[in-house]
PDB file of C-alpha atoms in Angstrom:
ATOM      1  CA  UNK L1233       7.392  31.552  91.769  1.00  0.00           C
ATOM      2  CA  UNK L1234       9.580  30.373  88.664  1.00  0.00           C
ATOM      3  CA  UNK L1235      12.905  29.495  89.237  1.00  0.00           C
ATOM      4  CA  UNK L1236      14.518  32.237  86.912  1.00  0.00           C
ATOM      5  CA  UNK L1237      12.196  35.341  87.555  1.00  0.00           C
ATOM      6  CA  UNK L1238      13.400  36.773  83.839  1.00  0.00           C
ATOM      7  CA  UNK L1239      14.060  39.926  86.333  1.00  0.00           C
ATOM      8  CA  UNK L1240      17.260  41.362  87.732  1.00  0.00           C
ATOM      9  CA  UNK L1241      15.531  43.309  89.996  1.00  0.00           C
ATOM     10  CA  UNK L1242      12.914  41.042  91.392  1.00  0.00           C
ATOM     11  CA  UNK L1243      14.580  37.281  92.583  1.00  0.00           C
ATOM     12  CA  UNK L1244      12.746  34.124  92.902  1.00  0.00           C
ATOM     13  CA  UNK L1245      11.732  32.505  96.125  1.00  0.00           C
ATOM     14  CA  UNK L1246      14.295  29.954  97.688  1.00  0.00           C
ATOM     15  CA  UNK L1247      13.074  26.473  98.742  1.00  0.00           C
ATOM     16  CA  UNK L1248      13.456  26.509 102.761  1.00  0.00           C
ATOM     17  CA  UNK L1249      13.237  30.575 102.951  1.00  0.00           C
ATOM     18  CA  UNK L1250      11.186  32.716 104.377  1.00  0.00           C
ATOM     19  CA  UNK L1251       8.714  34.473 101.019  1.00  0.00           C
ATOM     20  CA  UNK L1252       8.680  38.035 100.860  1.00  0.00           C
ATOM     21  CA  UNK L1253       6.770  40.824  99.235  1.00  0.00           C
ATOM     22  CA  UNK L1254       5.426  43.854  99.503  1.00  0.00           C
ATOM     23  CA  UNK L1255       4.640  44.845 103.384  1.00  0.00           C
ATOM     24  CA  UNK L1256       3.834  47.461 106.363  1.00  0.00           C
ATOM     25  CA  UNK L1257       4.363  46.658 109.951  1.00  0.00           C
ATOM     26  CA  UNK L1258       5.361  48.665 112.837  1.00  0.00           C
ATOM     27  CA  UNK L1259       8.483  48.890 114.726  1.00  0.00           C
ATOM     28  CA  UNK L1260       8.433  46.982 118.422  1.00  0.00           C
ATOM     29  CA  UNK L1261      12.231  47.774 119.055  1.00  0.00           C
ATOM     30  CA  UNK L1262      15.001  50.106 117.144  1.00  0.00           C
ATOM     31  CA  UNK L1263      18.507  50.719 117.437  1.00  0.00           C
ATOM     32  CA  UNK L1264      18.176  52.762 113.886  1.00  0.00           C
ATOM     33  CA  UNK L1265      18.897  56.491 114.655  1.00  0.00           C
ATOM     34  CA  UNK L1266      15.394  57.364 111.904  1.00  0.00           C
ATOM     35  CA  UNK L1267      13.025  54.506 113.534  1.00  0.00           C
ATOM     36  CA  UNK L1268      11.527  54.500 116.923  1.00  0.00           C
ATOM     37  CA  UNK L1269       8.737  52.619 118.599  1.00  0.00           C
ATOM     38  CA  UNK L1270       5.647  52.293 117.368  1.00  0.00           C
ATOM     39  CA  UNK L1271       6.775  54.117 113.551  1.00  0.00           C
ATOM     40  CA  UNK L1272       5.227  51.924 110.743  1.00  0.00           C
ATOM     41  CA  UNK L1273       7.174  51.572 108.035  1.00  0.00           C
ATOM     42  CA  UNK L1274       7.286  49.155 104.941  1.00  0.00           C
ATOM     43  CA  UNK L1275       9.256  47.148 102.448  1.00  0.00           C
ATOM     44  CA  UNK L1276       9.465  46.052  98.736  1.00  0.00           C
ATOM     45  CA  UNK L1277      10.463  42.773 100.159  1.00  0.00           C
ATOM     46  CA  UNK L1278       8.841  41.958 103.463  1.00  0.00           C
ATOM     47  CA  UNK L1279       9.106  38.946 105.407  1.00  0.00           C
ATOM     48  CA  UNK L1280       6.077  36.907 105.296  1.00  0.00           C
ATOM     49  CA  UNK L1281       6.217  36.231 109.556  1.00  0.00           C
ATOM     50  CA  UNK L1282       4.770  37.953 112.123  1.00  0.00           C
ATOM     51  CA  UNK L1283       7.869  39.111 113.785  1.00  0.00           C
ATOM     52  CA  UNK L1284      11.615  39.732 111.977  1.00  0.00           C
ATOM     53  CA  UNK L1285      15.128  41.583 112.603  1.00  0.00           C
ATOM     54  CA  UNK L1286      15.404  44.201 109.701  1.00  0.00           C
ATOM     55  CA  UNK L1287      17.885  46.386 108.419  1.00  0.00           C
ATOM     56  CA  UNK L1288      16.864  50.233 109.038  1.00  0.00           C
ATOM     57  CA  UNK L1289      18.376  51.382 106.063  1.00  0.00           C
ATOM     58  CA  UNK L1290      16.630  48.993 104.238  1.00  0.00           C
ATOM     59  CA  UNK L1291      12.830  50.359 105.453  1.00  0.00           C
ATOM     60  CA  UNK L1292      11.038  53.268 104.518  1.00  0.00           C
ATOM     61  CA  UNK L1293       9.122  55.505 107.201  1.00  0.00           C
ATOM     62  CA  UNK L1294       5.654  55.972 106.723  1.00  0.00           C
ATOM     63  CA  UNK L1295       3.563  59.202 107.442  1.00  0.00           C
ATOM     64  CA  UNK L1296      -0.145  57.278 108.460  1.00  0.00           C
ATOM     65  CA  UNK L1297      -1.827  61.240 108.366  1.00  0.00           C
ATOM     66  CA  UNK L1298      -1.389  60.931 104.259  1.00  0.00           C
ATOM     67  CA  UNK L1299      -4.227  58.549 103.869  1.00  0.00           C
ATOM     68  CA  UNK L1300      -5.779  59.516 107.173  1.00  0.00           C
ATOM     69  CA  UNK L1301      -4.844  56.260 109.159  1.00  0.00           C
ATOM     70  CA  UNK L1302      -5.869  53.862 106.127  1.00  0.00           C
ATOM     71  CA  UNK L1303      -2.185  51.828 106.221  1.00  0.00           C
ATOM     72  CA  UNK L1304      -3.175  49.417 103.571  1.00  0.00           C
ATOM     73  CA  UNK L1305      -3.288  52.118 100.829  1.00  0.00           C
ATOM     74  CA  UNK L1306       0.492  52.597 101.330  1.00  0.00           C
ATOM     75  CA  UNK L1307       0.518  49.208  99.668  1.00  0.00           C
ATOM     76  CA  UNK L1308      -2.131  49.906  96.542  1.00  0.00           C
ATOM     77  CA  UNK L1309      -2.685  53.515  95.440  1.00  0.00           C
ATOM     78  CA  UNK L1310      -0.345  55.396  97.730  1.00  0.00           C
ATOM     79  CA  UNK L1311       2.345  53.000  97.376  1.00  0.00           C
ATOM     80  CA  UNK L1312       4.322  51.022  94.344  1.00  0.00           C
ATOM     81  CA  UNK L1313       1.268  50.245  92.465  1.00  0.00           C
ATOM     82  CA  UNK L1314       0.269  53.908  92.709  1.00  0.00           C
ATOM     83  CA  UNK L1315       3.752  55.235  91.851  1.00  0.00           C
ATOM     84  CA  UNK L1316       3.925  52.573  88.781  1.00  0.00           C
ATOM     85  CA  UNK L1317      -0.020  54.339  87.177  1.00  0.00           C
ATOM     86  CA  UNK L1318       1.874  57.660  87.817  1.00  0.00           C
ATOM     87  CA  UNK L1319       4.875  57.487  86.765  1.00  0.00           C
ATOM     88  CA  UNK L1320       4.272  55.132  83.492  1.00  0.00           C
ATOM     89  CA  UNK L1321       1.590  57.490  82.196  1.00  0.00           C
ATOM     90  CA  UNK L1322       4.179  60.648  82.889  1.00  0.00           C
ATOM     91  CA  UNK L1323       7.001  58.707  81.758  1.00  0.00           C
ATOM     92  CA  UNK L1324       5.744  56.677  79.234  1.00  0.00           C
ATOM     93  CA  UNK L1325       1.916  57.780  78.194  1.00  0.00           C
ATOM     94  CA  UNK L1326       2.705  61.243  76.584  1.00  0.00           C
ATOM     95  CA  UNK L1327      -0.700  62.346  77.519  1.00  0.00           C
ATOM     96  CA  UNK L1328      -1.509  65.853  77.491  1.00  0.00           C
ATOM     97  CA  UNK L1329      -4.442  68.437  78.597  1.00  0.00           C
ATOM     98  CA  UNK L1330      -6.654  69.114  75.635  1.00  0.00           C
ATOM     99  CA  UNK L1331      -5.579  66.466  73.586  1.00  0.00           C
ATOM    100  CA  UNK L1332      -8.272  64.420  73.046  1.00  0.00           C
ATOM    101  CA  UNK L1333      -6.388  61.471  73.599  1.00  0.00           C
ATOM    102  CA  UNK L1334      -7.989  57.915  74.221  1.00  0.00           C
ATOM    103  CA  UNK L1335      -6.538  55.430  76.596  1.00  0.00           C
ATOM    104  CA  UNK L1336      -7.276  52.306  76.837  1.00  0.00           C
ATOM    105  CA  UNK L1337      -6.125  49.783  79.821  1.00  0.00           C
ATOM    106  CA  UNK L1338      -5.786  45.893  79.876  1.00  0.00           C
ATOM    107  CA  UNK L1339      -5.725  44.293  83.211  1.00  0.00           C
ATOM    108  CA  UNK L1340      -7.765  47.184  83.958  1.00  0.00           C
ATOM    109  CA  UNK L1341      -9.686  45.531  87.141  1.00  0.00           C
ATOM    110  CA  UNK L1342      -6.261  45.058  88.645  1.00  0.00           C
ATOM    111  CA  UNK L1343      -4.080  46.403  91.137  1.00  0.00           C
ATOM    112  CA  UNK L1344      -2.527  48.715  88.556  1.00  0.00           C
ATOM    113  CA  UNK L1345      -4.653  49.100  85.951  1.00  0.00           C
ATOM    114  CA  UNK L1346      -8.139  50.243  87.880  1.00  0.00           C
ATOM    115  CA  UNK L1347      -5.584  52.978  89.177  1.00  0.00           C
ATOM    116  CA  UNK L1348      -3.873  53.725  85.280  1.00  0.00           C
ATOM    117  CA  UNK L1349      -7.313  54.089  83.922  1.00  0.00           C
ATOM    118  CA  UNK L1350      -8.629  57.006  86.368  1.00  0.00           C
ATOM    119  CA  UNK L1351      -5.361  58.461  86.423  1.00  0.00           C
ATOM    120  CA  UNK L1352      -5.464  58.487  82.974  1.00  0.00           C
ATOM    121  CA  UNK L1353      -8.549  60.698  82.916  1.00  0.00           C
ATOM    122  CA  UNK L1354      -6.677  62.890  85.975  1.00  0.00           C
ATOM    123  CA  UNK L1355      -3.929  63.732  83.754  1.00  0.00           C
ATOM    124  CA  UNK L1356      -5.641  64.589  80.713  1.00  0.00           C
ATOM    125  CA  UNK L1357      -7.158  61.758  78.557  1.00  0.00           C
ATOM    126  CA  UNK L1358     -11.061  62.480  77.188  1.00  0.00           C
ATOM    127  CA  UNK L1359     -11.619  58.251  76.851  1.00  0.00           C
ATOM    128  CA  UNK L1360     -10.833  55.806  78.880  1.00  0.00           C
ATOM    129  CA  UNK L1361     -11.517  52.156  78.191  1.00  0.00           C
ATOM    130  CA  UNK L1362     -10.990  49.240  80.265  1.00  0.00           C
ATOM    131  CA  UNK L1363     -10.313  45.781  79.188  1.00  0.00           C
ATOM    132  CA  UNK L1364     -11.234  42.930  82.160  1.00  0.00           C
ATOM    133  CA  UNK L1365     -11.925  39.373  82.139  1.00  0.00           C
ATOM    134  CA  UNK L1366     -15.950  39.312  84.287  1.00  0.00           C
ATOM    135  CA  UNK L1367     -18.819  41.536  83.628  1.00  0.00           C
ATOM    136  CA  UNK L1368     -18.774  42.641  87.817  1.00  0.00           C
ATOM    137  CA  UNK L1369     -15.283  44.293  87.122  1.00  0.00           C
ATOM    138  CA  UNK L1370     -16.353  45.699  84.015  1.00  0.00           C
ATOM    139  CA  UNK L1371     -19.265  47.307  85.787  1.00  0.00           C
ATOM    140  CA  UNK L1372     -17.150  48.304  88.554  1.00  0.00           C
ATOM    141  CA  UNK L1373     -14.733  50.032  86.376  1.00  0.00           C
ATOM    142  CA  UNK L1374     -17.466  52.175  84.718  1.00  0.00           C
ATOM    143  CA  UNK L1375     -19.628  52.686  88.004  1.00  0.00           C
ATOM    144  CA  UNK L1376     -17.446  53.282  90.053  1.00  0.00           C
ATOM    145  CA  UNK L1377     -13.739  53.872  88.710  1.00  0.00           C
ATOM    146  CA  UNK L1378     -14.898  56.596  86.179  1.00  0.00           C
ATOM    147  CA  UNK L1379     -13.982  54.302  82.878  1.00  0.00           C
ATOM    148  CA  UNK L1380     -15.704  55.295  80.276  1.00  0.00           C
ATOM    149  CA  UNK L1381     -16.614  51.882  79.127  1.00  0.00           C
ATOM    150  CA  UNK L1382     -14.902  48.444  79.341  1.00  0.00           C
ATOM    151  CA  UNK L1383     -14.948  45.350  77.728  1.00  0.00           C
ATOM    152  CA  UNK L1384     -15.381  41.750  78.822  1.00  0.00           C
ATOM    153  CA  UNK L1385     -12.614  39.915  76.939  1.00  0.00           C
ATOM    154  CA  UNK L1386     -14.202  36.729  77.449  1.00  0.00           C
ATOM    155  CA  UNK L1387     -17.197  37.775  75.375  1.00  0.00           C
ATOM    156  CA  UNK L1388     -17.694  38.913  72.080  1.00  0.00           C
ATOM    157  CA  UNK L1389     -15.516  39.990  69.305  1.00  0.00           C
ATOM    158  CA  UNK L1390     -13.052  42.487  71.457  1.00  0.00           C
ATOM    159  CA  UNK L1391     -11.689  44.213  68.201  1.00  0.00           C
ATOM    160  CA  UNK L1392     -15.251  44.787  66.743  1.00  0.00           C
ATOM    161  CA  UNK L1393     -16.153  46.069  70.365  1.00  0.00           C
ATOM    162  CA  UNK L1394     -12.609  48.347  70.709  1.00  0.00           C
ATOM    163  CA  UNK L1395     -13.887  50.102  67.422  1.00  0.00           C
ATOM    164  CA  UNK L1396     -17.481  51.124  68.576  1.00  0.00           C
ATOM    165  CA  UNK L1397     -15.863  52.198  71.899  1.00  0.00           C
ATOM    166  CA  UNK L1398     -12.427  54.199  70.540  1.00  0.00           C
ATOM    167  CA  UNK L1399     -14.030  55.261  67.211  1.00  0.00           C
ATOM    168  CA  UNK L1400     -10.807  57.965  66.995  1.00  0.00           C
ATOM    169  CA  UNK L1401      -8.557  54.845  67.652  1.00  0.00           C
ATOM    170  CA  UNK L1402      -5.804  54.483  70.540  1.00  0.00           C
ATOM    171  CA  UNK L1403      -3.171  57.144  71.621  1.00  0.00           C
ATOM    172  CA  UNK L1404      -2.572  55.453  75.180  1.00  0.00           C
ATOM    173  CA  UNK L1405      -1.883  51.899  75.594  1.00  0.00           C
ATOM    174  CA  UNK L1406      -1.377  50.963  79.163  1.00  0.00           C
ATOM    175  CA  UNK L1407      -0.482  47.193  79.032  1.00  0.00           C
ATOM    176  CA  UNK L1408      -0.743  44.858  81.640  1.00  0.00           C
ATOM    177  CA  UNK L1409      -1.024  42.026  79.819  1.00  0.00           C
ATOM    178  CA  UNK L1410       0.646  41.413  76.511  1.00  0.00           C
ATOM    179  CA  UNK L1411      -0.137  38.384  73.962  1.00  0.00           C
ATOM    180  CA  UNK L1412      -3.547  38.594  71.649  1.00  0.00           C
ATOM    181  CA  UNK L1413      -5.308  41.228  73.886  1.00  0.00           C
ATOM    182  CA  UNK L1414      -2.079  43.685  73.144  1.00  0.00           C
ATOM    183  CA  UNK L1415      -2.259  43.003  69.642  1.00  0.00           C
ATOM    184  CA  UNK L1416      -5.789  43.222  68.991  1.00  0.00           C
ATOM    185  CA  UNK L1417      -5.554  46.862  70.709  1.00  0.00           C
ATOM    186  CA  UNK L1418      -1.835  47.788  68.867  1.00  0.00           C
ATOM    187  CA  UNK L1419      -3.401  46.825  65.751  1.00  0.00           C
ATOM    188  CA  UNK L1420      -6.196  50.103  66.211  1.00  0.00           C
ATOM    189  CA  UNK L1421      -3.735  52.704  67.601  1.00  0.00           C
ATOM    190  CA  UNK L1422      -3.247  55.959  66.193  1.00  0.00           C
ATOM    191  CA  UNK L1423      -0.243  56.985  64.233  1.00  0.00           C
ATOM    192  CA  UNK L1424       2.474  58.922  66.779  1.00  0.00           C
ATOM    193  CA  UNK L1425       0.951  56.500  69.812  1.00  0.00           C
ATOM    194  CA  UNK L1426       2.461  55.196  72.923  1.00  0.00           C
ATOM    195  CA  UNK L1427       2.434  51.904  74.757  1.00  0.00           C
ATOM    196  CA  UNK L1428       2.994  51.985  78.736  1.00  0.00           C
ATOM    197  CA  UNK L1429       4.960  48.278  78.941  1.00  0.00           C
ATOM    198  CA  UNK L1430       3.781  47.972  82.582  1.00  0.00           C
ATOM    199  CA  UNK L1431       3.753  43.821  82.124  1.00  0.00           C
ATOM    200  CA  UNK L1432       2.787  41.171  80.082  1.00  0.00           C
ATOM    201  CA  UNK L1433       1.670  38.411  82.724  1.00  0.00           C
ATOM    202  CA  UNK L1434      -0.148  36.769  79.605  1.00  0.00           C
ATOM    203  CA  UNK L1435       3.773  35.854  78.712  1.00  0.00           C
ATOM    204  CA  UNK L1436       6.013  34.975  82.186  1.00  0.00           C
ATOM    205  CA  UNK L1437       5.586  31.489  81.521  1.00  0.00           C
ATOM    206  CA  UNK L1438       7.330  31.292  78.154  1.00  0.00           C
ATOM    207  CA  UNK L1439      10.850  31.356  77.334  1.00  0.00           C
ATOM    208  CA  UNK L1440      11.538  34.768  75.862  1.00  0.00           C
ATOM    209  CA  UNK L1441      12.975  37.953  76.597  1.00  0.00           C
ATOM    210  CA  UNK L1442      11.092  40.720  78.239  1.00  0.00           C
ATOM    211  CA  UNK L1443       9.693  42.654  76.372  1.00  0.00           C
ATOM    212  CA  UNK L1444       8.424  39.867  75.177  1.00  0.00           C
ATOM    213  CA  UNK L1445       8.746  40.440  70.822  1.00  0.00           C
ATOM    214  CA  UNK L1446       5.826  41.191  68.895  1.00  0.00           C
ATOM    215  CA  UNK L1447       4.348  38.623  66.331  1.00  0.00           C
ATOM    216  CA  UNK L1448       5.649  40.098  62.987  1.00  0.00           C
ATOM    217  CA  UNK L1449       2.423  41.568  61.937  1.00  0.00           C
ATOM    218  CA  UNK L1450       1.563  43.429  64.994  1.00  0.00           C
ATOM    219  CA  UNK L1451       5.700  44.486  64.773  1.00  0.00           C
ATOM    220  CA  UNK L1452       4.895  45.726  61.566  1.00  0.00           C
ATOM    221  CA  UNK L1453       2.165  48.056  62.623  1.00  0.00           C
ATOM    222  CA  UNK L1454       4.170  49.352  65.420  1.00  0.00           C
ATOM    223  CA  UNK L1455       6.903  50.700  63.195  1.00  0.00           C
ATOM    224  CA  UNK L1456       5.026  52.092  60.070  1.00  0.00           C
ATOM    225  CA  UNK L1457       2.796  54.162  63.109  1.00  0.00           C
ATOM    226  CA  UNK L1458       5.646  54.867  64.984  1.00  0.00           C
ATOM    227  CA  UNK L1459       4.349  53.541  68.352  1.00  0.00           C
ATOM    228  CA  UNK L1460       6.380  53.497  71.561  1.00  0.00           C
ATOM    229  CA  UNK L1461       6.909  50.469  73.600  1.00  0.00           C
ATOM    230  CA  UNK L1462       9.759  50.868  75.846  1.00  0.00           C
ATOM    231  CA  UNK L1463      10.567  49.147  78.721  1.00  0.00           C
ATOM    232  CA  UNK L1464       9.481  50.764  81.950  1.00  0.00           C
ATOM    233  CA  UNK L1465      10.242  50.013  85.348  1.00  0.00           C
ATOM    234  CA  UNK L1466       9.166  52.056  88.576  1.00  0.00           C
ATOM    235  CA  UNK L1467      11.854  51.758  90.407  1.00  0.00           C
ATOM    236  CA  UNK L1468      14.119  54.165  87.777  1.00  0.00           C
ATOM    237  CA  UNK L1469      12.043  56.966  88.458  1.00  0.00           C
ATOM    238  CA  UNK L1470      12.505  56.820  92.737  1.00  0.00           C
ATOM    239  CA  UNK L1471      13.837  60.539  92.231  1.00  0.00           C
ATOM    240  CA  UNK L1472      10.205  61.132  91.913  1.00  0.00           C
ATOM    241  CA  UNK L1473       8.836  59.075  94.725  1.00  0.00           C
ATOM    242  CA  UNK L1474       8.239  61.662  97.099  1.00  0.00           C
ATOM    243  CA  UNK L1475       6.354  63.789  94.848  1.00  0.00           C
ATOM    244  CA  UNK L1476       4.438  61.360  93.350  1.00  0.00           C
ATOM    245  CA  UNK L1477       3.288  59.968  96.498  1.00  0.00           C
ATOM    246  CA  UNK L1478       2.303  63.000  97.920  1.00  0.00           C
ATOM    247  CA  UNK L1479      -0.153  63.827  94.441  1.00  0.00           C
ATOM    248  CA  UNK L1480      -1.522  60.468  95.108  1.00  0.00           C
ATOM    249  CA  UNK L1481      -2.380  61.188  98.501  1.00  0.00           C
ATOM    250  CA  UNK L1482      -4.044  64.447  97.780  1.00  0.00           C
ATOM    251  CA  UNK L1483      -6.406  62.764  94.974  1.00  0.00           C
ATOM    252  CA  UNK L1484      -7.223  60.031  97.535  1.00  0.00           C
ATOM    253  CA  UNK L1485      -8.000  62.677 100.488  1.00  0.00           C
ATOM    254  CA  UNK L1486     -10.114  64.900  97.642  1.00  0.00           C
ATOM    255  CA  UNK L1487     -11.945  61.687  96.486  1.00  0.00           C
ATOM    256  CA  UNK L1488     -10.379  61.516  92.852  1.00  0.00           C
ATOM    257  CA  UNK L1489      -8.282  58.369  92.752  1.00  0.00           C
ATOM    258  CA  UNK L1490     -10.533  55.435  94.477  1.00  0.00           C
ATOM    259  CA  UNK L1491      -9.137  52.244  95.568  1.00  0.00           C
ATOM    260  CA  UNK L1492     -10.179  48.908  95.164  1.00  0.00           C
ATOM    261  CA  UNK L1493      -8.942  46.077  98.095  1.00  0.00           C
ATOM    262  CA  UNK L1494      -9.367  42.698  97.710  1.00  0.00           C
ATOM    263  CA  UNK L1495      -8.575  41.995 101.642  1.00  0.00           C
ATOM    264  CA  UNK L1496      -7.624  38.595 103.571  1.00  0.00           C
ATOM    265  CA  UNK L1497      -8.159  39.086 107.323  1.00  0.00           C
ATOM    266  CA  UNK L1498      -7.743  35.831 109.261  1.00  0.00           C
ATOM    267  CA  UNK L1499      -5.970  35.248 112.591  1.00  0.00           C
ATOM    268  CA  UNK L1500      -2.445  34.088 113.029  1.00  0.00           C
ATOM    269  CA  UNK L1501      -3.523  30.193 112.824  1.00  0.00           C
ATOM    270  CA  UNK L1502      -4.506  30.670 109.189  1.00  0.00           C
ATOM    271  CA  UNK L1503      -1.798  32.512 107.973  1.00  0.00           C
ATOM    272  CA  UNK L1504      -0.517  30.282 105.631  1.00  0.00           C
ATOM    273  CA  UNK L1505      -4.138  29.237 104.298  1.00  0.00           C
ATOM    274  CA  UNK L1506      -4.758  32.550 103.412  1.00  0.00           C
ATOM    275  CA  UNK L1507      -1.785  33.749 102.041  1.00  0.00           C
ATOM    276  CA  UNK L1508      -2.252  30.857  99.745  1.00  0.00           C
ATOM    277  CA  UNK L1509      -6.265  31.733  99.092  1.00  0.00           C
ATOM    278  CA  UNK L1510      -5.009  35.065  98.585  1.00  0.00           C
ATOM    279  CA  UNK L1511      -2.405  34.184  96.008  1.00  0.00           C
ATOM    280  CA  UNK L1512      -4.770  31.577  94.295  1.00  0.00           C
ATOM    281  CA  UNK L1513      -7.431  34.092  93.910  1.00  0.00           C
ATOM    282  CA  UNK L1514      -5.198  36.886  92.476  1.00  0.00           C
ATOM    283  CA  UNK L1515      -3.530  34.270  89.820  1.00  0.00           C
ATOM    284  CA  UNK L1516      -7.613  33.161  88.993  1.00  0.00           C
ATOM    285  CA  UNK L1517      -8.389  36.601  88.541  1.00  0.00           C
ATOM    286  CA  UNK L1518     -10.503  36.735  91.563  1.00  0.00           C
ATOM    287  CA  UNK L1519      -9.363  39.946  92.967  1.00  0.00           C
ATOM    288  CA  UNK L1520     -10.695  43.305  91.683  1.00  0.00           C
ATOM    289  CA  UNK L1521      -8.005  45.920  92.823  1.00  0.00           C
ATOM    290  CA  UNK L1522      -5.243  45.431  95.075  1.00  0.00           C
ATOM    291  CA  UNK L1523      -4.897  41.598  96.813  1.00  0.00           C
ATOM    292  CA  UNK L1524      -4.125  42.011 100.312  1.00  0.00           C
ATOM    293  CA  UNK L1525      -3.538  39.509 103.523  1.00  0.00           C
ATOM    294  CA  UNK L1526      -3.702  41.089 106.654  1.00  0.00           C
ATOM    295  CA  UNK L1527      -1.848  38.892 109.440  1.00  0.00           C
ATOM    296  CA  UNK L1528      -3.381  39.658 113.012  1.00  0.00           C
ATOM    297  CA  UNK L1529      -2.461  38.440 116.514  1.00  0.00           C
TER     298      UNK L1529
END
């Protein structure tokens, strides 16, 4: 939405053009030797219209048997925002089997983050501890997500609370949302910890570099602990799409990794009113899980 997106990966929307994001739609004609009739297939940047002309190359082919029929998933925990939990926490988390490590997730009633937290616990961590902004998600997130605990940040002191919940301190960071949230939790993680950079949407608004820096005290714990905080971006790792997508599949078909929709359906005539509902209520914090709009005929 900003005129510089502070990505080089990611470009802003232009005035008079068509907006784009993630999408799934099926093919009504093909002259691409992979795509026929009737294939779905999906996009990091699809058209927001009912109908467009696509490059084949461009689209990847989707297998609907995966996630027995349930498209939508391709586009939360069997697609990017899967393959972003999965790969940071591989990549980036360090976290091992028998390690007694505690994780603990910001954002955590998100797209990303209700997925980080639970596959957190697949791959290994003892604790996992959510930080959301409502007391529904936080319930959510323990009934129903498998969190351990989680904290409203909008109530009470959230470092006394971290401390009663992560007595052992923090081995896992995954950060969703940077600024006094991140530093509260930096400032209790455990020496030899690691950070998972996934974003810092508490920060796109202001002028600085991403990562966005640390205020000096928080730097200062970093380095004396030696805590990681690298950059991490998803789309580095696409040598390991295919198997990653294909792990998140199985825990979805064997009931481990659950997924959480916020869904728009409304006909064709409201298209544009609920793509913008949708967008509102995501930026509010509205959503719990992935936002979706689902344009019918």
């Amino acid at each position: 939405m900003n005129e510089d997106t502070g990505s080089d990966y990611l470009q802003p929307w232009q005035l008079s053009e068509v907006a784009d994001g993630g999408g799934i739609g099926v093919v009504e004609e093909s002259k691409h030797h992979n795509l026929a009739k009737g294939d779905f297939v999906t996009s990091f940047t699809w058209p927001w219209q009912t109908e467009a002309i696509l490059d084949g190359d461009l689209l990847q082919k989707l297998v609907p048997q995966l996630v027995d029929g349930h498209l939508s998933y391709f586009l939360g925990a069997a697609g990017i925002t899967g393959l972003t939990a999965l790969l940071g926490i591989r990549e980036k988390g360090h976290v091992a089997a028998g390690a007694n490590q505690t994780m603990v997730v910001s954002g955590a009633a998100g797209a990303c983050g209700s997925l980080a937290g639970q596959i957190g616990r697949l791959e290994g961590c003892s604790r996992v501890v959510g930080i959301a902004g409502t007391d529904e998600k936080c319930s959510i997130l323990v009934q129903e997500m498998g969190f351990d605990a989680a904290i409203n940040y909008k109530k009470g002191d959230v470092a006394k609370q971290l401390r009663e919940l992560c007595p052992g301190g923090v081995d896992v960071y995954f950060d969703n949302v940077g600024g006094d949230i991140s530093d509260t939790v930096i400032s209790q993680m455990n020496q030899n910890s690691h950070i998972i950079l996934c974003g810092q949407i508490s920060q796109y608004n202001k002028d600085v570099p991403y990562p966005p820096p640390l205020p000096p005290d928080t730097e200062k714990i970093q380095k004396e602990r030696n805590i990681t905080r690298e950059r991490f971006l998803v789309l580095n790792y696409m040598d390991k799409q295919e198997a990653s997508v294909l792990q998140l599949c199985q825990w979805i078909q064997e009931g481990k990794l659950k997924k959480l929709l916020g869904l728009f359906c409304l006909a064709l005539t409201y298209f544009i009113i609920s793509l913008e509902a949708a967008f509102q209520s995501m930026m509010n914090g509205g959503n719990i899980g992935k936002q979706i709009v689902l344009v019918s005929k």
